[in-house]
Coordinates of C-alpha atoms in Angstrom, one line a residue:
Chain A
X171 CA 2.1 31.1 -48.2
X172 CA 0.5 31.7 -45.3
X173 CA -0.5 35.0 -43.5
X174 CA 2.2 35.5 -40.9
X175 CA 1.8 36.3 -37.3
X176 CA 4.6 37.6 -35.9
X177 CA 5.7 39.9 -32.5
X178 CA 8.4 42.1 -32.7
X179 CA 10.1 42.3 -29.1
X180 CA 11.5 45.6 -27.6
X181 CA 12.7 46.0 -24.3
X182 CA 15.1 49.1 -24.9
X183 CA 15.2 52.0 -26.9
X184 CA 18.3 50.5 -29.3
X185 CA 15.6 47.1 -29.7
X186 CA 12.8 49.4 -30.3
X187 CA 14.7 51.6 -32.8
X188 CA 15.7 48.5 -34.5
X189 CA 12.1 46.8 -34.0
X190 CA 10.7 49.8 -36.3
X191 CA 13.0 48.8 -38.8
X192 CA 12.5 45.6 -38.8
X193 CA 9.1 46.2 -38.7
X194 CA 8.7 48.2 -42.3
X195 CA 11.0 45.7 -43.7
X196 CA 9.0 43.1 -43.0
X197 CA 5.7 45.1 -44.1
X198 CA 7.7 45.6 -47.8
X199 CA 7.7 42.0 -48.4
X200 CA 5.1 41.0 -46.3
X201 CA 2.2 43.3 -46.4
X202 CA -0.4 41.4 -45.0
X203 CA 1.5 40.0 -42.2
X204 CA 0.3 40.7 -38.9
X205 CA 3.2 42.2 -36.8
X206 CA 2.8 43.3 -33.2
X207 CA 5.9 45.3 -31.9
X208 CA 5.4 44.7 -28.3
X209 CA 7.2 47.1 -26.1
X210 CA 8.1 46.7 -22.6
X211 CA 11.3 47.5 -19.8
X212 CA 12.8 51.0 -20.3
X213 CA 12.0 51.0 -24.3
X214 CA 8.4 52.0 -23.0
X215 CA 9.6 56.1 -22.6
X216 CA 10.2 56.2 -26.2
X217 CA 7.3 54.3 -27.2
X218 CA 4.6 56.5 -25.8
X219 CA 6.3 59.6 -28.3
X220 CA 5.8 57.1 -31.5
X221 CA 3.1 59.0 -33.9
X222 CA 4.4 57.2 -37.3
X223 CA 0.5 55.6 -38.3
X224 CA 2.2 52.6 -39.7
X225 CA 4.0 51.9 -36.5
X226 CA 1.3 53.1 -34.0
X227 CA -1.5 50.8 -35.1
X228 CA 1.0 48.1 -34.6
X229 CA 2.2 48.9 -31.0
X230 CA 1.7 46.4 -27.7
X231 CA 2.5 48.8 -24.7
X232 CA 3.1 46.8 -21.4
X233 CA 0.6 48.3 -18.4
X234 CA 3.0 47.3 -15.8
X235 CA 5.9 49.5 -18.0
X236 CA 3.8 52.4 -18.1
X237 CA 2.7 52.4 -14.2
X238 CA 6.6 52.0 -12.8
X239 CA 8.0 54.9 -15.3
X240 CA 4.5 57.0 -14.8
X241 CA 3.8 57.2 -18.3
X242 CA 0.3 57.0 -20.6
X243 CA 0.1 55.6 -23.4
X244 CA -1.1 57.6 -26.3
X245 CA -3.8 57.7 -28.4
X246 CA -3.8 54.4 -30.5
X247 CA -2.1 52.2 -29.1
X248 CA -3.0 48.9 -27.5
X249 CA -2.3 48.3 -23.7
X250 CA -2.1 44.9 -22.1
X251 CA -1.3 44.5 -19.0
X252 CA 1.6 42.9 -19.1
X253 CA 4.0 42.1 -22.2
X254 CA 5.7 39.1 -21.2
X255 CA 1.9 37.7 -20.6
X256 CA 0.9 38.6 -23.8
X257 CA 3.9 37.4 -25.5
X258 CA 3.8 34.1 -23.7
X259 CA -0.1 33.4 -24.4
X260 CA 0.0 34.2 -28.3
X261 CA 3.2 32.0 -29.0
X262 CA 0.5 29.3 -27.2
X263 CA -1.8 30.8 -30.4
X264 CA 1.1 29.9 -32.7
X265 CA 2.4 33.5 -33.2
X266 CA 6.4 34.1 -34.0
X267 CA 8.7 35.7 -32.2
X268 CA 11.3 37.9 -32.8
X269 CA 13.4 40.0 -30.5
X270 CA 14.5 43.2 -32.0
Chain B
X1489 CA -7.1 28.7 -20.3
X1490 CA -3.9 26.2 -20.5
X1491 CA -0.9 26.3 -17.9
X1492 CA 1.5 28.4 -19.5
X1493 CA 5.3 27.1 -19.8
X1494 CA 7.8 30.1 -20.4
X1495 CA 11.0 30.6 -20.2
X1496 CA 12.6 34.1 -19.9
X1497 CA 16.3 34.2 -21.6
X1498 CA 18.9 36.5 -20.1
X1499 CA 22.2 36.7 -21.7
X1500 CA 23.3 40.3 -19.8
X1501 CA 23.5 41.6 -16.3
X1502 CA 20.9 44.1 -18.1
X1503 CA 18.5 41.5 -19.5
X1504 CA 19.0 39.4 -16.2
X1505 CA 17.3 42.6 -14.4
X1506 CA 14.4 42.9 -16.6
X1507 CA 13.6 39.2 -16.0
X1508 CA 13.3 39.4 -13.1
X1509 CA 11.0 41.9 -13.0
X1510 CA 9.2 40.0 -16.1
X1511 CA 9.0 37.0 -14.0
X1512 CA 7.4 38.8 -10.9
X1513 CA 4.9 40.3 -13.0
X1514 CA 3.5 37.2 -14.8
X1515 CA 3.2 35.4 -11.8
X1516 CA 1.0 37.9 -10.5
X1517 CA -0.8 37.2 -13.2
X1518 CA -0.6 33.7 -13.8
X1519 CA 0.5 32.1 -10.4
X1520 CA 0.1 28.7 -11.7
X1521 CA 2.9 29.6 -14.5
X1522 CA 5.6 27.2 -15.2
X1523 CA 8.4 30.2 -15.4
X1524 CA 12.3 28.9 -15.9
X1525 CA 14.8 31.9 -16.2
X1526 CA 17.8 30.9 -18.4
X1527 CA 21.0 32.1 -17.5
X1528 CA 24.1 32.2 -20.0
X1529 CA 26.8 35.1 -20.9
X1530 CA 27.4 37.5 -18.7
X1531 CA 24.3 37.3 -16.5
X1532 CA 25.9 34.1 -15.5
X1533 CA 27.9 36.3 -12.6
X1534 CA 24.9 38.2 -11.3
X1535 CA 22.8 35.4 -10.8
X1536 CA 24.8 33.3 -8.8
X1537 CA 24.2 35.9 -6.3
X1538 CA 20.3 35.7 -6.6
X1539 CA 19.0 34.6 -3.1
X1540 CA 15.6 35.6 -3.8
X1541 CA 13.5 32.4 -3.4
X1542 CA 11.1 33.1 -5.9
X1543 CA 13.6 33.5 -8.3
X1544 CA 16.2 31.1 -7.2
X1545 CA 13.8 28.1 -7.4
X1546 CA 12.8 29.1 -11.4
X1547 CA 17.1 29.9 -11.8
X1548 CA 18.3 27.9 -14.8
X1549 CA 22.1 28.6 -15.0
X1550 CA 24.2 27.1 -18.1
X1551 CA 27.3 25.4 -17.1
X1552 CA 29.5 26.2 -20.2
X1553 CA 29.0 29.5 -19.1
X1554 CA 29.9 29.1 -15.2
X1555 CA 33.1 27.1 -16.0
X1556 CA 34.2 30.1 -18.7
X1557 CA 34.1 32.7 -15.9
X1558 CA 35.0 30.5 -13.0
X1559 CA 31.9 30.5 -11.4
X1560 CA 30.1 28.5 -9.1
X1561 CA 26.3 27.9 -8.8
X1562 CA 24.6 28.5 -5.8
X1563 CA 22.4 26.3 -3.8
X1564 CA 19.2 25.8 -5.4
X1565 CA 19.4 26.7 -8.6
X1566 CA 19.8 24.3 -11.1
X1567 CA 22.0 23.9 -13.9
X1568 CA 22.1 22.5 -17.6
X1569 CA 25.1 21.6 -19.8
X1570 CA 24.4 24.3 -22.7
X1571 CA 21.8 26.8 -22.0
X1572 CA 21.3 27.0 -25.8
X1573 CA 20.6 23.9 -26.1
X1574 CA 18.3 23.8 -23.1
X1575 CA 16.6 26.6 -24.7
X1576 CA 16.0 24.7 -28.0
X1577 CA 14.7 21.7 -27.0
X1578 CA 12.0 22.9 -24.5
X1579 CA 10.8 24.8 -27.4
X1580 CA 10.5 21.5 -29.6
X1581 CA 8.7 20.5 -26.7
X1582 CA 6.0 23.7 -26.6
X1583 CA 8.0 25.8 -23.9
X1584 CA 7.5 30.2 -24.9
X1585 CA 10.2 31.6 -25.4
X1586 CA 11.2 35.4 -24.0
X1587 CA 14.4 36.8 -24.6
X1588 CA 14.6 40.0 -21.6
Chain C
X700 CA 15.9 12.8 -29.8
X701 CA 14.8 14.6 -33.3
X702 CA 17.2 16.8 -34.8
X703 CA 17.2 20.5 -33.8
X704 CA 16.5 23.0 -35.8
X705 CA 17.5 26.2 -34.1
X706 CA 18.2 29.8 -35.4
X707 CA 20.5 32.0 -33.0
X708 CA 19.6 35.5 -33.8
X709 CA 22.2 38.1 -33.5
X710 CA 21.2 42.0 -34.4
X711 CA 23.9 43.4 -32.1
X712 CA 27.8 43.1 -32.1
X713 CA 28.1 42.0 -28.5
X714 CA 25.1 39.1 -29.4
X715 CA 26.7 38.1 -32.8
X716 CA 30.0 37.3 -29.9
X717 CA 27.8 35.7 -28.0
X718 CA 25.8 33.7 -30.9
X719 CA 29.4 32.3 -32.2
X720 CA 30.0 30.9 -28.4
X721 CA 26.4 29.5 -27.9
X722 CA 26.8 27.8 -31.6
X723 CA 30.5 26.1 -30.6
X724 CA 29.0 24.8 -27.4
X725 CA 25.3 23.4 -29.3
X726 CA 27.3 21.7 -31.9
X727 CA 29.5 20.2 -29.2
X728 CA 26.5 18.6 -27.4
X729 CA 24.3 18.4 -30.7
X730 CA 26.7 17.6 -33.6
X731 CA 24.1 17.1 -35.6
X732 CA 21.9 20.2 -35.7
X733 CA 20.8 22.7 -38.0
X734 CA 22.1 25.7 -36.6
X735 CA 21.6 29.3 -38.3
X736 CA 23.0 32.2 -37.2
X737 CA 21.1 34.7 -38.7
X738 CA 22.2 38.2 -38.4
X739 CA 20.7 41.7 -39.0
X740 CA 21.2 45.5 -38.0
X741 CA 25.1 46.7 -36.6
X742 CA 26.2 43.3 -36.5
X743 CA 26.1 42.7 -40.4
X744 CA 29.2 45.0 -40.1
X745 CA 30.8 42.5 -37.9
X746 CA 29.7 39.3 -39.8
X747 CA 30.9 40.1 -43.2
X748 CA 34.2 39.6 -41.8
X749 CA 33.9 36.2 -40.3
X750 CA 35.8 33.5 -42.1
X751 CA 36.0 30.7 -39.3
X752 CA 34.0 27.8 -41.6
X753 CA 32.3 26.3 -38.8
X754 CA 30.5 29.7 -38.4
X755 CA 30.0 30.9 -41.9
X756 CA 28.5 27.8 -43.5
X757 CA 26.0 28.5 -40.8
X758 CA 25.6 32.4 -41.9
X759 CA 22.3 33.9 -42.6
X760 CA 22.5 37.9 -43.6
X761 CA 20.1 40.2 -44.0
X762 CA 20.5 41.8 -47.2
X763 CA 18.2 45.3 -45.9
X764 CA 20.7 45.2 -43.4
X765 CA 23.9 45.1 -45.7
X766 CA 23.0 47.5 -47.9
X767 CA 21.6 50.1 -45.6
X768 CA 25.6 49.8 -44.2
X769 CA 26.7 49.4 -48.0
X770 CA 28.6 46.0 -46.5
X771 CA 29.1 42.8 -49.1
X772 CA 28.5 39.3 -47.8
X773 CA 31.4 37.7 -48.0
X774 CA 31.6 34.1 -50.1
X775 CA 30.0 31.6 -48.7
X776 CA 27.5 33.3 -46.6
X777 CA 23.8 32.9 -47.4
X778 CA 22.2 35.9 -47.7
X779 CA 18.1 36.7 -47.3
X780 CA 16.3 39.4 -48.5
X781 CA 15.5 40.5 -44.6
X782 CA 16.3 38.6 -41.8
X783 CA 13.1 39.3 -40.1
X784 CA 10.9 37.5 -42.5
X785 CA 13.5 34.4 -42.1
X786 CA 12.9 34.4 -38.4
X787 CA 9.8 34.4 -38.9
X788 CA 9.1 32.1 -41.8
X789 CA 11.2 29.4 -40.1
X790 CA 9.3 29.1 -36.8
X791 CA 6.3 28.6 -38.7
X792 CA 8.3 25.3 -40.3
X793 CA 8.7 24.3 -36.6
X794 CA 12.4 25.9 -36.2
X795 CA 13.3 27.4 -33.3
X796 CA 14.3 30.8 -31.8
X797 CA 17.1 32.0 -29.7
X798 CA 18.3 35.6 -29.1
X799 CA 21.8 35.7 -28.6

């Protein structure tokens, strides 16, 4: 088959617990899948405390997010500067979607 | 790079709030955006209350959903039978998808 | 038109409500589409108790999900070894995506 591309979707803290699941679920059957969890909204607070390697080399933080709760994002993680941008453009590429 | 076509799905009052917020932001960064926010559920009853111009003229409000809760669209916006299947078949036609 | 081919993801009680309304209404409009309703996280608690048989032939569960709740799909529900792959697996055969 081939490689799948796929974003994982969280806007809140429930989606974003349930994205991580999804995420090493995926990663079982899946392993060289590329999975983006892309995290926008309020999930964004809890994001920024995520230091699980397996997760943190797979996170999308949303710029615009970050500036209107004050946060930074830490080390390792990818910033763009807006989610649903970057979530819009790589569907164009022919990346999946999911929302968690 | 291409015109981008995306619409942003909100089901909840909750969702409805983040995309509009969404929508705001990607047009900052891509003015030229075609942007449709689909309305259905519960957000159905917030956003027939949207006056916002920038908003009201990308409003797509599903009629199913306005006839359960005895609502009434405003001015404006414009409306489609089943906002599920509105949402389906822009995608066969290469519209992004976003649920907020 | 072509057939759709639409999966209606539902990880959340309150969506897997919702997913059961917007699938009633599609099939109204589009009796001939492939509809899934694919469901993962709390709502698998919820789904193994559907018996309505416009619904369940339409059932997708996500076996990570059932076991991590020790839940058993009821008979004639499909079940997938996680519903996260499905969603994705799909869109790359051209399905499409809504988030209920």
């Amino acid at each position: 088959m081939d490689t799948l591309n796929v974003m994982i979707h969280a806007p809140t803290p429930e989606a974003l617990h349930r994205a991580q699941a999804n995420t090493r679920n995926l990663l079982k059957l899946e392993p060289d899948a590329n999975i983006e969890l892309v995290v926008n909204g309020p999930a964004a607070a809890v994001a920024v405390g995520i230091v699980d390697a397996e997760i943190l080399g797979r996170l999308v933080l949303c710029q615009n997010s970050l500036d209107k709760q004050n946060l930074t994002a830490q080390d390792g993680a990818r910033v763009v500067p807006a989610a649903v941008q970057h979530l819009a453009r790589q569907q164009q590429q022919g990346w999946g979607y999911i929302r968690a």
